[in-house]
Amino acid sequence: MSPIPHPRSPPSVSLMTRIFGIRTVPNLGILTTHIGAGPNVATVQRTWGLLGGNKFYGPNFEYSEYMRVRNKTLGVLFHFVVSLGFVALALPPLRWLLKIAAHNFYAPGQGAPEDAAKKDYVEIRAIADADQAVSHPKRAMAKFKWNGGIYQLTGVFLAEAAMVILKDDGIVDRLGGGLLTPAMLGQPFVDRLRNAGVVIESRILPDQ
């Protein structure tokens, strides 16, 4: 989705990781396949292109996304479930059955009860390695956390993004049109999310 061709191919992974889907990353723990990684990676890569590619993120920028699990057994199990789910979605008969099953849980426009959603939370952590020609480059960690339901968070995203656009008279002239990403709204969007209850933090990690 990037408007600028990426000069590098994704980093290679071991055969065992391809089969079982798990990996261990310092400061993050045991990670496995994340069902939402595909569209999220595409959005980040498009942001890389919209911001000028090499001018902001650097020419060697890569982004990957995984889900944290408590142990390797759960990681392998979840990887196989997600993989089989994608295969099922590619087959029309199974896709039809999944659609029927989904309607038995929630009708369009419905979701989890409000009381149940109050116990939910979303936490995303990201680690960035600086593009430095040294054996131990600088590393930074960012954290995004929301206490509440995912449907409520979606509403917060939409409302606060709309407010940024409405209150900044020059944003349309600066950004123009096209398929943009949330990052193009800049620091005002981050500030509004924080005021709405979203925790967004970042710090430099100690040298390894």
GROMACS .gro file of C-alpha atoms in nm:
model
  208
    1MET     CA    1   0.000   0.000   0.000
    2SER     CA    2   0.300   0.233   0.018
    3PRO     CA    3   0.305   0.505  -0.251
    4ILE     CA    4   0.685   0.461  -0.262
    5PRO     CA    5   0.830   0.117  -0.346
    6HIS     CA    6   1.011  -0.029  -0.049
    7PRO     CA    7   1.374  -0.104  -0.139
    8ARG     CA    8   1.409  -0.402   0.095
    9SER     CA    9   1.235  -0.735   0.127
   10PRO     CA   10   1.108  -0.849   0.471
   11PRO     CA   11   1.371  -1.015   0.690
   12SER     CA   12   1.392  -1.390   0.661
   13VAL     CA   13   1.285  -1.616   0.949
   14SER     CA   14   1.387  -1.969   1.042
   15LEU     CA   15   1.199  -2.274   0.920
   16MET     CA   16   1.089  -2.359   1.275
   17THR     CA   17   0.940  -2.012   1.318
   18ARG     CA   18   0.754  -2.044   0.988
   19ILE     CA   19   0.606  -2.378   1.095
   20PHE     CA   20   0.520  -2.306   1.459
   21GLY     CA   21   0.483  -1.928   1.443
   22ILE     CA   22   0.653  -1.842   1.771
   23ARG     CA   23   0.954  -1.625   1.852
   24THR     CA   24   1.105  -1.467   2.162
   25VAL     CA   25   1.190  -1.096   2.162
   26PRO     CA   26   1.376  -0.924   2.450
   27ASN     CA   27   1.149  -0.689   2.650
   28LEU     CA   28   0.839  -0.834   2.479
   29GLY     CA   29   0.850  -1.204   2.562
   30ILE     CA   30   0.703  -1.494   2.363
   31LEU     CA   31   0.521  -1.381   2.049
   32THR     CA   32   0.303  -1.559   1.796
   33THR     CA   33   0.098  -1.487   1.485
   34HIS     CA   34  -0.141  -1.193   1.519
   35ILE     CA   35  -0.469  -1.213   1.328
   36GLY     CA   36  -0.470  -0.839   1.257
   37ALA     CA   37  -0.107  -0.808   1.149
   38GLY     CA   38  -0.176  -0.794   0.774
   39PRO     CA   39  -0.380  -0.471   0.756
   40ASN     CA   40  -0.179  -0.309   1.036
   41VAL     CA   41   0.153  -0.372   0.862
   42ALA     CA   42   0.008  -0.235   0.538
   43THR     CA   43  -0.104   0.081   0.719
   44VAL     CA   44   0.239   0.138   0.874
   45GLN     CA   45   0.416   0.079   0.544
   46ARG     CA   46   0.184   0.326   0.374
   47THR     CA   47   0.266   0.582   0.644
   48TRP     CA   48   0.636   0.523   0.565
   49GLY     CA   49   0.565   0.615   0.204
   50LEU     CA   50   0.336   0.909   0.279
   51LEU     CA   51   0.601   1.064   0.503
   52GLY     CA   52   0.860   1.042   0.227
   53GLY     CA   53   1.008   0.700   0.296
   54ASN     CA   54   1.377   0.759   0.356
   55LYS     CA   55   1.320   1.116   0.476
   56PHE     CA   56   1.152   1.015   0.804
   57TYR     CA   57   1.176   0.650   0.895
   58GLY     CA   58   1.496   0.580   0.701
   59PRO     CA   59   1.566   0.354   0.402
   60ASN     CA   60   1.596   0.030   0.602
   61PHE     CA   61   1.266   0.058   0.789
   62GLU     CA   62   1.079  -0.267   0.852
   63TYR     CA   63   0.769  -0.335   1.062
   64SER     CA   64   0.633  -0.664   1.193
   65GLU     CA   65   0.347  -0.733   1.432
   66TYR     CA   66   0.277  -1.027   1.663
   67MET     CA   67   0.066  -1.119   1.965
   68ARG     CA   68   0.215  -1.190   2.306
   69VAL     CA   69   0.130  -1.522   2.473
   70ARG     CA   70   0.201  -1.670   2.814
   71ASN     CA   71   0.391  -1.974   2.688
   72LYS     CA   72   0.509  -2.145   2.371
   73THR     CA   73   0.232  -2.407   2.375
   74LEU     CA   74  -0.038  -2.141   2.354
   75GLY     CA   75   0.165  -1.961   2.088
   76VAL     CA   76   0.184  -2.267   1.864
   77LEU     CA   77  -0.185  -2.346   1.916
   78PHE     CA   78  -0.295  -1.992   1.833
   79HIS     CA   79  -0.070  -1.986   1.524
   80PHE     CA   80  -0.233  -2.301   1.387
   81VAL     CA   81  -0.585  -2.175   1.467
   82VAL     CA   82  -0.521  -1.847   1.284
   83SER     CA   83  -0.360  -2.024   0.989
   84LEU     CA   84  -0.649  -2.268   0.956
   85GLY     CA   85  -0.893  -1.977   0.988
   86PHE     CA   86  -0.738  -1.800   0.693
   87VAL     CA   87  -0.758  -2.121   0.489
   88ALA     CA   88  -1.125  -2.158   0.584
   89LEU     CA   89  -1.200  -1.801   0.473
   90ALA     CA   90  -1.051  -1.880   0.133
   91LEU     CA   91  -1.297  -2.167   0.076
   92PRO     CA   92  -1.652  -2.050  -0.016
   93PRO     CA   93  -1.843  -2.334   0.162
   94LEU     CA   94  -1.655  -2.282   0.488
   95ARG     CA   95  -1.685  -1.904   0.454
   96TRP     CA   96  -2.063  -1.947   0.423
   97LEU     CA   97  -2.075  -2.160   0.739
   98LEU     CA   98  -1.862  -1.910   0.932
   99LYS     CA   99  -2.095  -1.629   0.826
  100ILE     CA  100  -2.397  -1.819   0.958
  101ALA     CA  101  -2.217  -1.897   1.284
  102ALA     CA  102  -2.118  -1.532   1.330
  103HIS     CA  103  -2.481  -1.416   1.298
  104ASN     CA  104  -2.579  -1.657   1.575
  105PHE     CA  105  -2.354  -1.471   1.820
  106TYR     CA  106  -2.415  -1.105   1.734
  107ALA     CA  107  -2.640  -0.930   1.487
  108PRO     CA  108  -2.493  -0.644   1.281
  109GLY     CA  109  -2.438  -0.340   1.503
  110GLN     CA  110  -2.432  -0.541   1.825
  111GLY     CA  111  -2.139  -0.636   2.045
  112ALA     CA  112  -2.046  -0.745   2.394
  113PRO     CA  113  -2.260  -0.612   2.683
  114GLU     CA  114  -2.140  -0.283   2.827
  115ASP     CA  115  -2.071  -0.437   3.168
  116ALA     CA  116  -1.853  -0.707   3.015
  117ALA     CA  117  -1.661  -0.455   2.804
  118LYS     CA  118  -1.564  -0.257   3.115
  119LYS     CA  119  -1.328  -0.540   3.207
  120ASP     CA  120  -1.156  -0.535   2.867
  121TYR     CA  121  -0.833  -0.358   2.785
  122VAL     CA  122  -0.602  -0.313   2.490
  123GLU     CA  123  -0.225  -0.289   2.527
  124ILE     CA  124   0.020  -0.262   2.240
  125ARG     CA  125   0.396  -0.242   2.282
  126ALA     CA  126   0.646  -0.168   2.010
  127ILE     CA  127   1.026  -0.179   2.005
  128ALA     CA  128   1.229   0.021   1.755
  129ASP     CA  129   1.593  -0.051   1.674
  130ALA     CA  130   1.785   0.252   1.549
  131ASP     CA  131   1.936   0.221   1.202
  132GLN     CA  132   2.294   0.241   1.326
  133ALA     CA  133   2.599   0.060   1.190
  134VAL     CA  134   2.699  -0.075   1.532
  135SER     CA  135   2.671  -0.412   1.704
  136HIS     CA  136   2.422  -0.284   1.965
  137PRO     CA  137   2.207  -0.003   1.821
  138LYS     CA  138   1.991   0.216   2.043
  139ARG     CA  139   1.648   0.073   2.119
  140ALA     CA  140   1.326   0.246   2.221
  141MET     CA  141   0.994   0.110   2.346
  142ALA     CA  142   0.651   0.266   2.305
  143LYS     CA  143   0.332   0.159   2.483
  144PHE     CA  144  -0.031   0.217   2.391
  145LYS     CA  145  -0.296   0.120   2.647
  146TRP     CA  146  -0.673   0.160   2.670
  147ASN     CA  147  -0.889   0.039   2.958
  148GLY     CA  148  -1.226  -0.049   2.807
  149GLY     CA  149  -1.394  -0.218   2.515
  150ILE     CA  150  -1.258  -0.220   2.162
  151TYR     CA  151  -1.585  -0.081   2.022
  152GLN     CA  152  -1.558   0.219   2.254
  153LEU     CA  153  -1.196   0.269   2.149
  154THR     CA  154  -1.299   0.269   1.784
  155GLY     CA  155  -1.548   0.544   1.860
  156VAL     CA  156  -1.277   0.744   2.037
  157PHE     CA  157  -1.047   0.710   1.734
  158LEU     CA  158  -1.315   0.832   1.495
  159ALA     CA  159  -1.434   1.120   1.712
  160GLU     CA  160  -1.089   1.253   1.799
  161ALA     CA  161  -0.964   1.225   1.441
  162ALA     CA  162  -1.270   1.419   1.324
  163MET     CA  163  -1.203   1.690   1.584
  164VAL     CA  164  -0.842   1.728   1.467
  165ILE     CA  165  -0.961   1.781   1.110
  166LEU     CA  166  -1.239   2.022   1.214
  167LYS     CA  167  -1.022   2.239   1.438
  168ASP     CA  168  -0.719   2.264   1.206
  169ASP     CA  169  -0.821   2.487   0.916
  170GLY     CA  170  -0.503   2.419   0.722
  171ILE     CA  171  -0.480   2.041   0.756
  172VAL     CA  172  -0.669   1.971   0.434
  173ASP     CA  173  -0.440   2.201   0.236
  174ARG     CA  174  -0.129   2.045   0.391
  175LEU     CA  175  -0.231   1.682   0.347
  176GLY     CA  176  -0.443   1.705   0.033
  177GLY     CA  177  -0.660   1.406  -0.047
  178GLY     CA  178  -0.610   1.039  -0.105
  179LEU     CA  179  -0.584   0.734   0.118
  180LEU     CA  180  -0.418   0.871   0.433
  181THR     CA  181  -0.330   0.703   0.764
  182PRO     CA  182  -0.390   0.813   1.127
  183ALA     CA  183  -0.023   0.908   1.167
  184MET     CA  184  -0.074   1.192   0.920
  185LEU     CA  185  -0.286   1.371   1.183
  186GLY     CA  186   0.031   1.425   1.385
  187GLN     CA  187   0.081   1.529   1.746
  188PRO     CA  188  -0.266   1.692   1.785
  189PHE     CA  189  -0.423   1.349   1.736
  190VAL     CA  190  -0.191   1.198   2.000
  191ASP     CA  191  -0.275   1.478   2.245
  192ARG     CA  192  -0.649   1.432   2.196
  193LEU     CA  193  -0.624   1.054   2.246
  194ARG     CA  194  -0.436   1.109   2.571
  195ASN     CA  195  -0.703   1.351   2.691
  196ALA     CA  196  -0.966   1.086   2.609
  197GLY     CA  197  -0.797   0.832   2.838
  198VAL     CA  198  -0.552   0.655   2.608
  199VAL     CA  199  -0.208   0.595   2.760
  200ILE     CA  200   0.074   0.659   2.512
  201GLU     CA  201   0.429   0.636   2.650
  202SER     CA  202   0.779   0.593   2.513
  203ARG     CA  203   1.125   0.541   2.660
  204ILE     CA  204   1.480   0.453   2.561
  205LEU     CA  205   1.578   0.100   2.662
  206PRO     CA  206   1.907   0.036   2.841
  207ASP     CA  207   2.197  -0.098   2.636
  208GLN     CA  208   2.204  -0.475   2.607
   0.00000   0.00000   0.00000
